[in-house]
């Protein structure tokens, strides 16, 4: 068995039990009576402890027999939590580990996984799929291509980040796609075959528009673990309690930005889980000669630096900022920063969580704003940099889909109602959602949705944001009310540059009863990005709804 790229020797046994915590960190925005206080406890195994368990698992006879004498690379180690395999009928959380190993000799991926810390509970899955490259694999691809790592030619993973060369027997070769910004008029792209070491170089024209330059900073590997419990208090009274997961460790095939779990306001449940599992792009010009699109399903788990002047580091990936954190969508609209992870800031009566992510030339920001009055404001920002053929200069449409697993007071006994003014049913502004349904926004009827507990009456409203747009054919819809099922975290579509990038939430809409049930709301926002008509470097494109308490 020959590792394609040697992993560091790991001999440490995993002694930290799942759910173990480190010392609590506390920070306040001042010493006045109504100061907001944020308390943090990091939870779960660390990357080093996870790596140690995976290293032991890879050395078991079972895995060694599967790999044989293959050249392979360990791309990722990750935690799978909560595990629907362990708890198929509940929302309980359990820690499982999984490794993603690419076998270059046989053109396949194997997934050893098991229950922490018991490596002997592991099993192995095998598939011919193409996972996202790791940072180490991109570095190796650049070395194979003979690209020097100078600032002017720093290789960047391009879109699509990889392609597969398929063979008649179902196996494939893995080709990584890199960009080198050469000059103002043209750029060089290269495809690197990671199975046989061959390369292909292409020179493309660079479109022109005003957009930020690529800061050429490093991102964080996807699957890097990081979870913490947060408490937001005022006058000694806890207001918000919840768990956050950093984007790199967020759930789903493509990640989900900053992920929230077990969100409670004043001690009562609001959401079990909230995240962005689906993010896609459609280009208006389907025949552009600059190799842009025409479609992309992007990923939301590759963290990129933002600006966060440090007041205190809670953990290596969770920082409290002296001033509000800024990303490419905030003035002065520049790329990169001094911190990678989740930034926390206290802004008036809100505590704000923000992270920036990279997918090719795109920059995305994931943000949650917790108001002391119980309002929760999810936000998603869209930006882009000049890179490769400068696809950011071509008109394209972004679509972002929040998955909001409401548990108003309890998991069951929840009801979704729709409000319209003027009414669409005679004599009432409201109607109940009885069965699973997809709906569109309707500003002409001031449409919003409400989720309430049928036993106790507590209610939250989901109110579309003023810049959230209305779905077109590719965007599909604006709101889905669905019955909760543990396996319906995303639509099962990985990265693609075909029309399959279109969201397929409709496959969960099976006509099931949602009245007085455990319900999940999917909410979509849509944004047209026309960088060629922007004023200067302006990147201020932020969308998102308001989740507001009506009866609490």
mmCIF file with all atom_site columns, N, CA, C and O in Angstrom, residues 242-261:
data_model
loop_
_atom_site.group_PDB
_atom_site.id
_atom_site.type_symbol
_atom_site.label_atom_id
_atom_site.label_alt_id
_atom_site.label_comp_id
_atom_site.label_asym_id
_atom_site.label_entity_id
_atom_site.label_seq_id
_atom_site.pdbx_PDB_ins_code
_atom_site.Cartn_x
_atom_site.Cartn_y
_atom_site.Cartn_z
_atom_site.occupancy
_atom_site.B_iso_or_equiv
_atom_site.pdbx_formal_charge
_atom_site.auth_seq_id
_atom_site.auth_comp_id
_atom_site.auth_asym_id
_atom_site.auth_atom_id
_atom_site.pdbx_PDB_model_num
ATOM 1  N N  . UNK A 1 242 ? -27.659 28.457 21.748 1.00 0.00 ? 242 UNK A N  1
ATOM 2  C CA . UNK A 1 242 ? -27.619 27.657 20.521 1.00 0.00 ? 242 UNK A CA 1
ATOM 3  C C  . UNK A 1 242 ? -26.222 27.072 20.337 1.00 0.00 ? 242 UNK A C  1
ATOM 4  O O  . UNK A 1 242 ? -25.253 27.489 20.990 1.00 0.00 ? 242 UNK A O  1
ATOM 5  N N  . UNK A 1 243 ? -26.132 26.118 19.435 1.00 0.00 ? 243 UNK A N  1
ATOM 6  C CA . UNK A 1 243 ? -24.848 25.549 19.023 1.00 0.00 ? 243 UNK A CA 1
ATOM 7  C C  . UNK A 1 243 ? -24.526 26.034 17.624 1.00 0.00 ? 243 UNK A C  1
ATOM 8  O O  . UNK A 1 243 ? -25.418 26.089 16.772 1.00 0.00 ? 243 UNK A O  1
ATOM 9  N N  . UNK A 1 244 ? -23.275 26.416 17.380 1.00 0.00 ? 244 UNK A N  1
ATOM 10 C CA . UNK A 1 244 ? -22.859 26.764 16.028 1.00 0.00 ? 244 UNK A CA 1
ATOM 11 C C  . UNK A 1 244 ? -21.819 25.761 15.545 1.00 0.00 ? 244 UNK A C  1
ATOM 12 O O  . UNK A 1 244 ? -21.030 25.222 16.326 1.00 0.00 ? 244 UNK A O  1
ATOM 13 N N  . UNK A 1 245 ? -21.847 25.508 14.251 1.00 0.00 ? 245 UNK A N  1
ATOM 14 C CA . UNK A 1 245 ? -20.819 24.726 13.577 1.00 0.00 ? 245 UNK A CA 1
ATOM 15 C C  . UNK A 1 245 ? -20.193 25.613 12.511 1.00 0.00 ? 245 UNK A C  1
ATOM 16 O O  . UNK A 1 245 ? -20.924 26.267 11.750 1.00 0.00 ? 245 UNK A O  1
ATOM 17 N N  . UNK A 1 246 ? -18.875 25.657 12.468 1.00 0.00 ? 246 UNK A N  1
ATOM 18 C CA . UNK A 1 246 ? -18.193 26.491 11.482 1.00 0.00 ? 246 UNK A CA 1
ATOM 19 C C  . UNK A 1 246 ? -18.489 25.967 10.077 1.00 0.00 ? 246 UNK A C  1
ATOM 20 O O  . UNK A 1 246 ? -18.789 24.779 9.888  1.00 0.00 ? 246 UNK A O  1
ATOM 21 N N  . UNK A 1 247 ? -18.427 26.815 9.035  1.00 0.00 ? 247 UNK A N  1
ATOM 22 C CA . UNK A 1 247 ? -18.754 26.361 7.682  1.00 0.00 ? 247 UNK A CA 1
ATOM 23 C C  . UNK A 1 247 ? -17.969 25.137 7.230  1.00 0.00 ? 247 UNK A C  1
ATOM 24 O O  . UNK A 1 247 ? -18.518 24.239 6.585  1.00 0.00 ? 247 UNK A O  1
ATOM 25 N N  . UNK A 1 248 ? -16.668 25.072 7.574  1.00 0.00 ? 248 UNK A N  1
ATOM 26 C CA . UNK A 1 248 ? -15.848 23.961 7.088  1.00 0.00 ? 248 UNK A CA 1
ATOM 27 C C  . UNK A 1 248 ? -16.346 22.614 7.574  1.00 0.00 ? 248 UNK A C  1
ATOM 28 O O  . UNK A 1 248 ? -16.087 21.587 6.948  1.00 0.00 ? 248 UNK A O  1
ATOM 29 N N  . UNK A 1 249 ? -17.064 22.589 8.688  1.00 0.00 ? 249 UNK A N  1
ATOM 30 C CA . UNK A 1 249 ? -17.565 21.333 9.251  1.00 0.00 ? 249 UNK A CA 1
ATOM 31 C C  . UNK A 1 249 ? -19.074 21.191 9.122  1.00 0.00 ? 249 UNK A C  1
ATOM 32 O O  . UNK A 1 249 ? -19.663 20.269 9.681  1.00 0.00 ? 249 UNK A O  1
ATOM 33 N N  . UNK A 1 250 ? -19.701 22.087 8.373  1.00 0.00 ? 250 UNK A N  1
ATOM 34 C CA . UNK A 1 250 ? -21.165 22.078 8.265  1.00 0.00 ? 250 UNK A CA 1
ATOM 35 C C  . UNK A 1 250 ? -21.654 20.878 7.466  1.00 0.00 ? 250 UNK A C  1
ATOM 36 O O  . UNK A 1 250 ? -20.910 20.253 6.714  1.00 0.00 ? 250 UNK A O  1
ATOM 37 N N  . UNK A 1 251 ? -22.914 20.559 7.604  1.00 0.00 ? 251 UNK A N  1
ATOM 38 C CA . UNK A 1 251 ? -23.471 19.310 7.089  1.00 0.00 ? 251 UNK A CA 1
ATOM 39 C C  . UNK A 1 251 ? -23.803 19.410 5.605  1.00 0.00 ? 251 UNK A C  1
ATOM 40 O O  . UNK A 1 251 ? -23.791 20.484 5.001  1.00 0.00 ? 251 UNK A O  1
ATOM 41 N N  . UNK A 1 252 ? -24.115 18.249 5.015  1.00 0.00 ? 252 UNK A N  1
ATOM 42 C CA . UNK A 1 252 ? -24.542 18.185 3.626  1.00 0.00 ? 252 UNK A CA 1
ATOM 43 C C  . UNK A 1 252 ? -23.398 17.910 2.674  1.00 0.00 ? 252 UNK A C  1
ATOM 44 O O  . UNK A 1 252 ? -22.221 17.957 3.024  1.00 0.00 ? 252 UNK A O  1
ATOM 45 N N  . UNK A 1 253 ? -23.745 17.625 1.411  1.00 0.00 ? 253 UNK A N  1
ATOM 46 C CA . UNK A 1 253 ? -22.753 17.278 0.406  1.00 0.00 ? 253 UNK A CA 1
ATOM 47 C C  . UNK A 1 253 ? -21.800 18.426 0.111  1.00 0.00 ? 253 UNK A C  1
ATOM 48 O O  . UNK A 1 253 ? -20.621 18.217 -0.174 1.00 0.00 ? 253 UNK A O  1
ATOM 49 N N  . UNK A 1 254 ? -22.305 19.662 0.161  1.00 0.00 ? 254 UNK A N  1
ATOM 50 C CA . UNK A 1 254 ? -21.505 20.825 -0.210 1.00 0.00 ? 254 UNK A CA 1
ATOM 51 C C  . UNK A 1 254 ? -21.280 21.790 0.938  1.00 0.00 ? 254 UNK A C  1
ATOM 52 O O  . UNK A 1 254 ? -20.855 22.924 0.723  1.00 0.00 ? 254 UNK A O  1
ATOM 53 N N  . UNK A 1 255 ? -21.558 21.356 2.162  1.00 0.00 ? 255 UNK A N  1
ATOM 54 C CA . UNK A 1 255 ? -21.504 22.267 3.288  1.00 0.00 ? 255 UNK A CA 1
ATOM 55 C C  . UNK A 1 255 ? -22.736 23.149 3.346  1.00 0.00 ? 255 UNK A C  1
ATOM 56 O O  . UNK A 1 255 ? -23.640 23.049 2.505  1.00 0.00 ? 255 UNK A O  1
ATOM 57 N N  . UNK A 1 256 ? -22.783 24.044 4.345  1.00 0.00 ? 256 UNK A N  1
ATOM 58 C CA . UNK A 1 256 ? -24.015 24.808 4.567  1.00 0.00 ? 256 UNK A CA 1
ATOM 59 C C  . UNK A 1 256 ? -23.769 26.148 5.222  1.00 0.00 ? 256 UNK A C  1
ATOM 60 O O  . UNK A 1 256 ? -24.664 26.716 5.845  1.00 0.00 ? 256 UNK A O  1
ATOM 61 N N  . UNK A 1 257 ? -22.545 26.707 5.110  1.00 0.00 ? 257 UNK A N  1
ATOM 62 C CA . UNK A 1 257 ? -22.259 27.964 5.777  1.00 0.00 ? 257 UNK A CA 1
ATOM 63 C C  . UNK A 1 257 ? -22.237 27.782 7.284  1.00 0.00 ? 257 UNK A C  1
ATOM 64 O O  . UNK A 1 257 ? -22.043 26.674 7.802  1.00 0.00 ? 257 UNK A O  1
ATOM 65 N N  . UNK A 1 258 ? -22.398 28.883 8.028  1.00 0.00 ? 258 UNK A N  1
ATOM 66 C CA . UNK A 1 258 ? -22.503 28.772 9.486  1.00 0.00 ? 258 UNK A CA 1
ATOM 67 C C  . UNK A 1 258 ? -23.799 28.039 9.808  1.00 0.00 ? 258 UNK A C  1
ATOM 68 O O  . UNK A 1 258 ? -24.883 28.464 9.404  1.00 0.00 ? 258 UNK A O  1
ATOM 69 N N  . UNK A 1 259 ? -23.678 26.955 10.530 1.00 0.00 ? 259 UNK A N  1
ATOM 70 C CA . UNK A 1 259 ? -24.849 26.104 10.819 1.00 0.00 ? 259 UNK A CA 1
ATOM 71 C C  . UNK A 1 259 ? -25.241 26.254 12.284 1.00 0.00 ? 259 UNK A C  1
ATOM 72 O O  . UNK A 1 259 ? -24.379 26.235 13.174 1.00 0.00 ? 259 UNK A O  1
ATOM 73 N N  . UNK A 1 260 ? -26.536 26.414 12.532 1.00 0.00 ? 260 UNK A N  1
ATOM 74 C CA . UNK A 1 260 ? -27.066 26.538 13.881 1.00 0.00 ? 260 UNK A CA 1
ATOM 75 C C  . UNK A 1 260 ? -27.843 25.283 14.249 1.00 0.00 ? 260 UNK A C  1
ATOM 76 O O  . UNK A 1 260 ? -28.504 24.672 13.406 1.00 0.00 ? 260 UNK A O  1
ATOM 77 N N  . UNK A 1 261 ? -27.797 24.927 15.534 1.00 0.00 ? 261 UNK A N  1
ATOM 78 C CA . UNK A 1 261 ? -28.612 23.823 16.059 1.00 0.00 ? 261 UNK A CA 1
ATOM 79 C C  . UNK A 1 261 ? -29.150 24.225 17.433 1.00 0.00 ? 261 UNK A C  1
ATOM 80 O O  . UNK A 1 261 ? -28.533 25.008 18.157 1.00 0.00 ? 261 UNK A O  1
#
